[in-house]
Amino acid sequence: MCKWDIFLFNCNCFTLGLKEHCHQHRLKQTANCNEVQQVREAWVYRQNKVCQNHTGQEETFANGPTVTWSELESKVYQLAKEYAAKGDFPGRP
């Protein structure tokens, strides 16, 4: 399982960064990974700022992110699967 960090912005937007490649991906040395992708609530890192798309709207999102893990989990997992299938393993923002 490839493991992913989730970087959550005050505007509820998020980005992913690869935490660790899975054992299978390291052995195969292929560009993509079709194994299970792993995301966990403990790997959510609040950025305490808005994303680049919401720059200038800081006051609107002054209270920080309002999304819950249950709302975020499936979106994050799906995006991690898409990234891994394409061989796109972004790092930290």
mmCIF file of C-alpha atoms in Angstrom:
data_model
loop_
_atom_site.group_PDB
_atom_site.id
_atom_site.type_symbol
_atom_site.label_atom_id
_atom_site.label_comp_id
_atom_site.label_asym_id
_atom_site.label_seq_id
_atom_site.Cartn_x
_atom_site.Cartn_y
_atom_site.Cartn_z
ATOM 1 C CA MET A 1 0.000 0.000 0.000
ATOM 2 C CA CYS A 2 1.347 3.405 -0.962
ATOM 3 C CA LYS A 3 0.785 5.864 1.859
ATOM 4 C CA TRP A 4 -0.308 9.453 1.335
ATOM 5 C CA ASP A 5 -0.122 12.656 3.385
ATOM 6 C CA ILE A 6 -3.123 14.990 3.090
ATOM 7 C CA PHE A 7 -2.528 18.730 3.270
ATOM 8 C CA LEU A 8 -5.793 20.447 4.214
ATOM 9 C CA PHE A 9 -6.186 24.178 3.668
ATOM 10 C CA ASN A 10 -8.521 26.548 5.529
ATOM 11 C CA CYS A 11 -10.751 26.732 2.430
ATOM 12 C CA ASN A 12 -11.402 22.934 2.610
ATOM 13 C CA CYS A 13 -9.230 22.339 -0.444
ATOM 14 C CA PHE A 14 -6.535 19.702 -0.129
ATOM 15 C CA THR A 15 -3.466 18.358 -1.861
ATOM 16 C CA LEU A 16 -1.785 14.997 -1.547
ATOM 17 C CA GLY A 17 1.848 14.159 -1.102
ATOM 18 C CA LEU A 18 3.338 10.684 -1.243
ATOM 19 C CA LYS A 19 4.394 9.595 2.225
ATOM 20 C CA GLU A 20 5.845 6.231 1.237
ATOM 21 C CA HIS A 21 5.783 3.901 -1.779
ATOM 22 C CA CYS A 22 4.432 0.421 -1.177
ATOM 23 C CA HIS A 23 6.721 -2.596 -1.238
ATOM 24 C CA GLN A 24 5.242 -3.847 -4.523
ATOM 25 C CA HIS A 25 5.847 -0.534 -6.284
ATOM 26 C CA ARG A 26 9.462 -0.401 -5.127
ATOM 27 C CA LEU A 27 10.086 -3.958 -6.369
ATOM 28 C CA LYS A 28 8.458 -3.512 -9.778
ATOM 29 C CA GLN A 29 10.122 -0.173 -10.548
ATOM 30 C CA THR A 30 7.189 0.744 -12.784
ATOM 31 C CA ALA A 31 5.806 4.218 -13.199
ATOM 32 C CA ASN A 32 2.365 3.427 -11.856
ATOM 33 C CA CYS A 33 1.001 1.547 -8.853
ATOM 34 C CA ASN A 34 -2.242 -0.399 -8.937
ATOM 35 C CA GLU A 35 -2.019 -1.598 -5.346
ATOM 36 C CA VAL A 36 -4.293 -0.294 -2.573
ATOM 37 C CA GLN A 37 -3.647 3.339 -1.634
ATOM 38 C CA GLN A 38 -3.693 4.225 2.043
ATOM 39 C CA VAL A 39 -4.918 7.489 3.588
ATOM 40 C CA ARG A 40 -5.489 8.063 7.276
ATOM 41 C CA GLU A 41 -6.960 10.841 9.354
ATOM 42 C CA ALA A 42 -3.716 10.935 11.359
ATOM 43 C CA TRP A 43 -1.903 11.950 8.159
ATOM 44 C CA VAL A 44 -3.994 15.105 7.645
ATOM 45 C CA TYR A 45 -1.848 18.200 8.079
ATOM 46 C CA ARG A 46 -3.655 21.527 8.393
ATOM 47 C CA GLN A 47 -1.893 24.256 6.476
ATOM 48 C CA ASN A 48 -3.403 27.243 8.360
ATOM 49 C CA LYS A 49 -3.760 29.186 5.119
ATOM 50 C CA VAL A 50 -5.919 29.109 2.012
ATOM 51 C CA CYS A 51 -4.837 27.351 -1.168
ATOM 52 C CA GLN A 52 -3.483 29.270 -4.157
ATOM 53 C CA ASN A 53 -6.909 29.237 -5.821
ATOM 54 C CA HIS A 54 -8.469 31.053 -2.857
ATOM 55 C CA THR A 55 -5.712 33.612 -2.242
ATOM 56 C CA GLY A 56 -7.340 36.926 -1.379
ATOM 57 C CA GLN A 57 -10.301 35.239 0.331
ATOM 58 C CA GLU A 58 -8.556 34.552 3.640
ATOM 59 C CA GLU A 59 -11.236 36.399 5.616
ATOM 60 C CA THR A 60 -13.980 34.179 4.203
ATOM 61 C CA PHE A 61 -12.182 31.104 5.543
ATOM 62 C CA ALA A 62 -10.838 32.643 8.766
ATOM 63 C CA ASN A 63 -12.319 29.877 10.936
ATOM 64 C CA GLY A 64 -10.287 27.187 9.211
ATOM 65 C CA PRO A 65 -11.443 24.040 7.463
ATOM 66 C CA THR A 66 -14.955 22.837 8.221
ATOM 67 C CA VAL A 67 -14.828 19.533 6.352
ATOM 68 C CA THR A 68 -14.933 16.363 8.464
ATOM 69 C CA TRP A 69 -12.787 13.289 7.875
ATOM 70 C CA SER A 70 -15.842 11.252 6.876
ATOM 71 C CA GLU A 71 -16.580 13.819 4.130
ATOM 72 C CA LEU A 72 -12.955 14.034 3.038
ATOM 73 C CA GLU A 73 -11.856 10.392 3.167
ATOM 74 C CA SER A 74 -13.505 9.078 -0.006
ATOM 75 C CA LYS A 75 -12.395 12.105 -2.076
ATOM 76 C CA VAL A 76 -8.822 11.785 -0.858
ATOM 77 C CA TYR A 77 -8.715 8.028 -1.443
ATOM 78 C CA GLN A 78 -10.117 8.368 -4.976
ATOM 79 C CA LEU A 79 -7.570 11.043 -5.863
ATOM 80 C CA ALA A 80 -4.722 8.928 -4.442
ATOM 81 C CA LYS A 81 -5.873 5.989 -6.609
ATOM 82 C CA GLU A 82 -5.968 8.201 -9.705
ATOM 83 C CA TYR A 83 -2.497 9.626 -9.019
ATOM 84 C CA ALA A 84 -0.990 6.189 -8.423
ATOM 85 C CA ALA A 85 -2.607 4.660 -11.517
ATOM 86 C CA LYS A 86 -1.058 7.429 -13.646
ATOM 87 C CA GLY A 87 2.298 7.160 -11.905
ATOM 88 C CA ASP A 88 1.934 10.689 -10.553
ATOM 89 C CA PHE A 89 3.443 10.794 -7.060
ATOM 90 C CA PRO A 90 3.484 14.442 -5.942
ATOM 91 C CA GLY A 91 5.420 15.562 -2.911
ATOM 92 C CA ARG A 92 4.617 18.120 -0.263
ATOM 93 C CA PRO A 93 3.001 21.454 -1.208
#
